[in-house]
């Protein structure tokens, strides 16, 4: 056998190596170009609904193909009613904890519900009704173990401020109540639709910063409105802005107010705040702030009854209708003249209720170490509010103060909500007559004692320190609610949040990349100054979708960078720019305006003798670029899987052109 000379063998290996690398690079580029088509819009929509209804189904598993109709029904029911899943393993020891937590929760819910009903401009029994049906429905459909359901101060105030602009609760209480139930029905419908179609991102437009500002502004307005009950005013403004409320307070102080109301209310307010302080200092005494409102109601009712204080100007609740929730189906005004207004109020209430409730539920779920599905929560809250609107309830949601009490009392599951609802129901049957002499000033003091938890100064300072634009949304919501109205506050917060989002969409992050020495890692040269630029090549990463809002900005920015780089190279005598590589790994999508911008960029670069290459385009992006024929325009050989391969190809092309010269 004749042997091949060593020199020729080495030359052959060196010659074959680039060919092997080129072959591998070409194959990987074909992976990018021949990637499967993304799912269509209808397919994604149907898939999202299936994922909500059948969360445990895995379309990729072989077992999913063998699913029988019975298993599908069971999976559907378990997804819709989580209690069917964990209820099989429910233990007596869990019930003992849930029983104590539920009873503790009821002791707080009864007085708070009566107070929040007055805040919503409804009779006291409607607050109690809202603590019966919605918690029972949520117990069947909800997935949070700790969330306590019922009326809350902010939503109560929101409803009353919006509905009373259409129907006067004093002049026509029946029409006002019908509109509240109709708005509640729409709120539940919107919430359920948000969850079913996975539209939870709509709620996220009302940002955390906006919620902090809105809650603080609402707390101050609610507190000022409680001066009516605390001072015993008979006439008070229906407006919610700070100036109108203060004017009404000073006007009433000169004409009518009863010192006994103020004395009684302030005495128990001090007691409630002291109980709250003790409960925070000593976690073992968590039950003290929980039962303090009920103790206040009992003691104040006894004081008024024994001293006949109602004969001396102390205003009392008087009659509370007893019995279970009556049907309110016939009171819904789905064909009335105000149905559009009711839908708008329902949408606003739905968003505020969902935002606050999901935030509370997730915070406690994190403590317990489990995940809370926001879309499932929306569906559960939607159905509970729809059921509530049919049974004389207004919008219910998760309460932070009651959830904290429920958690501290040792609840294990949502059975504590069932115990609480049954306790309130029994109280409605047996104890409503005993509340006849309960002073209204006590309800005001109970609401006032719950308001400090809504004003989070430390969080507002944290927002200011971290993100000034976020703080602007927080401040806009706060000042809007405080000095204008609830709607203006919400509008200001959402407008600022949208402006912030639009600003970041129009001016997205665009980075020039360099290679870290000794690696194949490419990163932003402004963040990592040690990264080295590739000679005669500009590598650019776009950190957003390329769409109509930012396409021209991105194109102009790239053209300007290229021009600056060319000028630098000419000044330094380093030749000319050979290629521009677009890293598309962070470009999630592209539209027709984006494709047009790329075409203009490509024509500009070609006219200057510069090659355009693309690295790692996402599935949606490469699919649309192929449909738009842009891949054919730049050449299929200039689409790569990684930046490193794109750089090697550009350098190889440059070497070949120099060799041919």
CSV table of C-alpha atoms in Angstrom, one decimal, residues 112-291:
chain,number,residue,atom,x,y,z
A,112,UNK,CA,-67.7,44.9,58.3
A,113,UNK,CA,-70.3,43.8,55.8
A,114,UNK,CA,-73.0,46.0,57.5
A,115,UNK,CA,-70.6,48.9,57.4
A,116,UNK,CA,-69.6,48.3,53.7
A,117,UNK,CA,-73.3,48.1,52.7
A,118,UNK,CA,-73.8,51.6,54.1
A,119,UNK,CA,-70.7,52.7,52.1
A,120,UNK,CA,-72.4,51.3,49.0
A,121,UNK,CA,-75.6,53.2,49.8
A,122,UNK,CA,-77.5,50.0,50.4
A,123,UNK,CA,-79.5,48.6,53.3
A,124,UNK,CA,-77.4,46.6,55.9
A,125,UNK,CA,-78.8,43.2,54.9
A,126,UNK,CA,-77.2,43.5,51.4
A,127,UNK,CA,-73.7,43.5,52.8
A,128,UNK,CA,-74.6,40.4,54.8
A,129,UNK,CA,-76.1,38.7,51.7
A,130,UNK,CA,-72.8,39.4,49.9
A,131,UNK,CA,-71.0,37.5,52.7
A,132,UNK,CA,-73.1,34.4,52.1
A,133,UNK,CA,-73.6,33.4,48.4
A,134,UNK,CA,-70.3,34.6,46.8
A,135,UNK,CA,-68.1,32.8,49.5
A,136,UNK,CA,-70.0,29.6,48.9
A,137,UNK,CA,-69.6,29.7,45.1
A,138,UNK,CA,-65.9,30.6,45.5
A,139,UNK,CA,-65.4,27.7,47.8
A,140,UNK,CA,-66.5,25.4,45.0
A,141,UNK,CA,-64.6,27.0,42.2
A,142,UNK,CA,-61.7,29.0,43.7
A,143,UNK,CA,-58.2,27.7,44.1
A,144,UNK,CA,-56.9,29.9,46.9
A,145,UNK,CA,-56.9,28.3,50.3
A,146,UNK,CA,-56.7,31.5,52.3
A,147,UNK,CA,-58.7,34.1,50.3
A,148,UNK,CA,-61.7,35.5,52.3
A,149,UNK,CA,-64.5,36.6,50.0
A,150,UNK,CA,-67.0,39.3,50.7
A,151,UNK,CA,-67.7,43.0,50.3
A,152,UNK,CA,-64.7,45.4,50.6
A,153,UNK,CA,-64.5,49.1,51.2
A,154,UNK,CA,-62.9,50.3,47.9
A,155,UNK,CA,-65.4,48.4,45.6
A,156,UNK,CA,-68.3,49.5,47.8
A,157,UNK,CA,-67.2,53.1,47.5
A,158,UNK,CA,-66.5,52.7,43.8
A,159,UNK,CA,-70.0,51.3,43.1
A,160,UNK,CA,-71.8,54.0,45.1
A,161,UNK,CA,-69.8,56.8,43.5
A,162,UNK,CA,-70.6,55.6,39.9
A,163,UNK,CA,-74.1,54.3,40.3
A,164,UNK,CA,-75.5,57.4,42.2
A,165,UNK,CA,-74.6,59.5,39.2
A,166,UNK,CA,-77.3,57.6,37.3
A,167,UNK,CA,-79.9,56.8,40.1
A,168,UNK,CA,-80.3,58.7,43.4
A,169,UNK,CA,-80.1,56.2,46.3
A,170,UNK,CA,-82.3,58.5,48.4
A,171,UNK,CA,-84.9,59.6,45.9
A,172,UNK,CA,-85.3,56.2,44.3
A,173,UNK,CA,-83.6,53.4,46.3
A,174,UNK,CA,-85.3,50.6,44.3
A,175,UNK,CA,-84.0,51.8,40.9
A,176,UNK,CA,-80.5,52.4,42.5
A,177,UNK,CA,-80.5,48.8,43.9
A,178,UNK,CA,-81.5,47.4,40.5
A,179,UNK,CA,-78.7,49.2,38.8
A,180,UNK,CA,-76.2,47.9,41.4
A,181,UNK,CA,-77.4,44.3,40.8
A,182,UNK,CA,-77.1,44.8,37.0
A,183,UNK,CA,-73.6,46.2,37.3
A,184,UNK,CA,-72.7,43.3,39.5
A,185,UNK,CA,-74.0,40.9,36.8
A,186,UNK,CA,-71.8,42.6,34.2
A,187,UNK,CA,-68.8,42.6,36.5
A,188,UNK,CA,-69.1,38.8,37.0
A,189,UNK,CA,-69.6,38.3,33.2
A,190,UNK,CA,-66.5,40.3,32.4
A,191,UNK,CA,-64.5,38.5,35.1
A,192,UNK,CA,-65.5,35.1,33.8
A,193,UNK,CA,-64.7,36.0,30.2
A,194,UNK,CA,-61.3,37.4,31.2
A,195,UNK,CA,-60.5,34.0,32.7
A,196,UNK,CA,-62.0,31.8,30.0
A,197,UNK,CA,-60.2,33.6,27.1
A,198,UNK,CA,-57.0,34.2,29.2
A,199,UNK,CA,-57.4,38.0,29.0
A,200,UNK,CA,-55.8,38.6,32.4
A,201,UNK,CA,-53.3,40.8,30.8
A,202,UNK,CA,-56.1,43.5,30.5
A,203,UNK,CA,-56.1,43.7,34.3
A,204,UNK,CA,-52.4,44.2,34.2
A,205,UNK,CA,-52.8,47.5,32.5
A,206,UNK,CA,-53.9,48.8,35.9
A,207,UNK,CA,-50.3,48.5,37.3
A,208,UNK,CA,-49.2,47.8,40.8
A,209,UNK,CA,-48.1,51.4,41.2
A,210,UNK,CA,-51.5,52.7,40.0
A,211,UNK,CA,-53.2,50.3,42.5
A,212,UNK,CA,-51.1,51.7,45.4
A,213,UNK,CA,-52.1,55.3,44.5
A,214,UNK,CA,-55.7,54.5,43.9
A,215,UNK,CA,-56.1,52.6,47.2
A,216,UNK,CA,-54.5,55.4,49.1
A,217,UNK,CA,-56.7,58.1,47.5
A,218,UNK,CA,-59.8,55.9,48.0
A,219,UNK,CA,-58.9,55.3,51.6
A,220,UNK,CA,-58.8,59.0,52.4
A,221,UNK,CA,-62.1,59.7,50.6
A,222,UNK,CA,-63.8,56.7,52.4
A,223,UNK,CA,-62.4,58.0,55.7
A,224,UNK,CA,-63.8,61.5,55.1
A,225,UNK,CA,-67.1,60.1,54.1
A,226,UNK,CA,-67.4,58.3,57.4
A,227,UNK,CA,-67.5,61.6,59.2
A,228,UNK,CA,-71.2,61.6,58.3
A,229,UNK,CA,-71.8,58.6,60.5
A,230,UNK,CA,-69.2,59.6,63.1
A,231,UNK,CA,-70.7,63.0,63.7
A,232,UNK,CA,-74.3,62.1,63.1
A,233,UNK,CA,-74.9,64.3,60.0
A,234,UNK,CA,-78.3,63.9,58.3
A,235,UNK,CA,-77.3,65.7,55.1
A,236,UNK,CA,-74.0,65.0,53.3
A,237,UNK,CA,-72.7,65.5,49.8
A,238,UNK,CA,-72.9,62.6,47.3
A,239,UNK,CA,-69.7,63.8,45.6
A,240,UNK,CA,-66.4,61.9,46.4
A,241,UNK,CA,-63.7,64.6,45.7
A,242,UNK,CA,-61.8,66.0,48.7
A,243,UNK,CA,-63.0,69.6,48.3
A,244,UNK,CA,-66.7,68.8,48.1
A,245,UNK,CA,-66.5,66.4,51.1
A,246,UNK,CA,-64.6,68.9,53.3
A,247,UNK,CA,-67.1,71.7,52.3
A,248,UNK,CA,-70.0,69.4,53.3
A,249,UNK,CA,-68.3,68.6,56.6
A,250,UNK,CA,-67.7,72.2,57.6
A,251,UNK,CA,-71.2,73.2,56.4
A,252,UNK,CA,-72.8,70.5,58.5
A,253,UNK,CA,-70.7,71.3,61.6
A,254,UNK,CA,-72.3,74.7,61.7
A,255,UNK,CA,-75.8,73.4,61.4
A,256,UNK,CA,-76.2,69.9,62.7
A,257,UNK,CA,-74.1,67.4,64.5
A,258,UNK,CA,-74.5,65.3,67.6
A,259,UNK,CA,-71.6,65.1,70.1
A,260,UNK,CA,-72.8,61.7,71.5
A,261,UNK,CA,-72.3,60.1,68.1
A,262,UNK,CA,-68.7,61.5,68.0
A,263,UNK,CA,-68.0,60.4,71.5
A,264,UNK,CA,-69.3,56.9,71.0
A,265,UNK,CA,-67.6,56.4,67.6
A,266,UNK,CA,-64.2,57.8,68.7
A,267,UNK,CA,-64.2,55.7,71.9
A,268,UNK,CA,-64.6,52.4,69.9
A,269,UNK,CA,-62.3,53.6,67.1
A,270,UNK,CA,-59.6,54.0,69.7
A,271,UNK,CA,-60.4,50.5,71.0
A,272,UNK,CA,-60.3,49.0,67.5
A,273,UNK,CA,-57.0,50.6,66.6
A,274,UNK,CA,-55.5,49.5,69.9
A,275,UNK,CA,-56.7,45.9,69.3
A,276,UNK,CA,-55.1,46.1,65.8
A,277,UNK,CA,-51.8,47.4,67.3
A,278,UNK,CA,-51.8,44.6,69.9
A,279,UNK,CA,-52.5,42.0,67.2
A,280,UNK,CA,-49.6,43.1,65.1
A,281,UNK,CA,-47.2,43.2,68.1
A,282,UNK,CA,-48.1,39.8,69.3
A,283,UNK,CA,-49.0,37.3,66.6
A,284,UNK,CA,-50.6,34.9,69.1
A,285,UNK,CA,-53.3,37.5,69.8
A,286,UNK,CA,-54.4,37.6,66.1
A,287,UNK,CA,-57.9,36.9,67.3
A,288,UNK,CA,-58.1,40.2,69.2
A,289,UNK,CA,-58.4,42.5,66.1
A,290,UNK,CA,-60.6,39.9,64.5
A,291,UNK,CA,-63.3,39.9,67.2
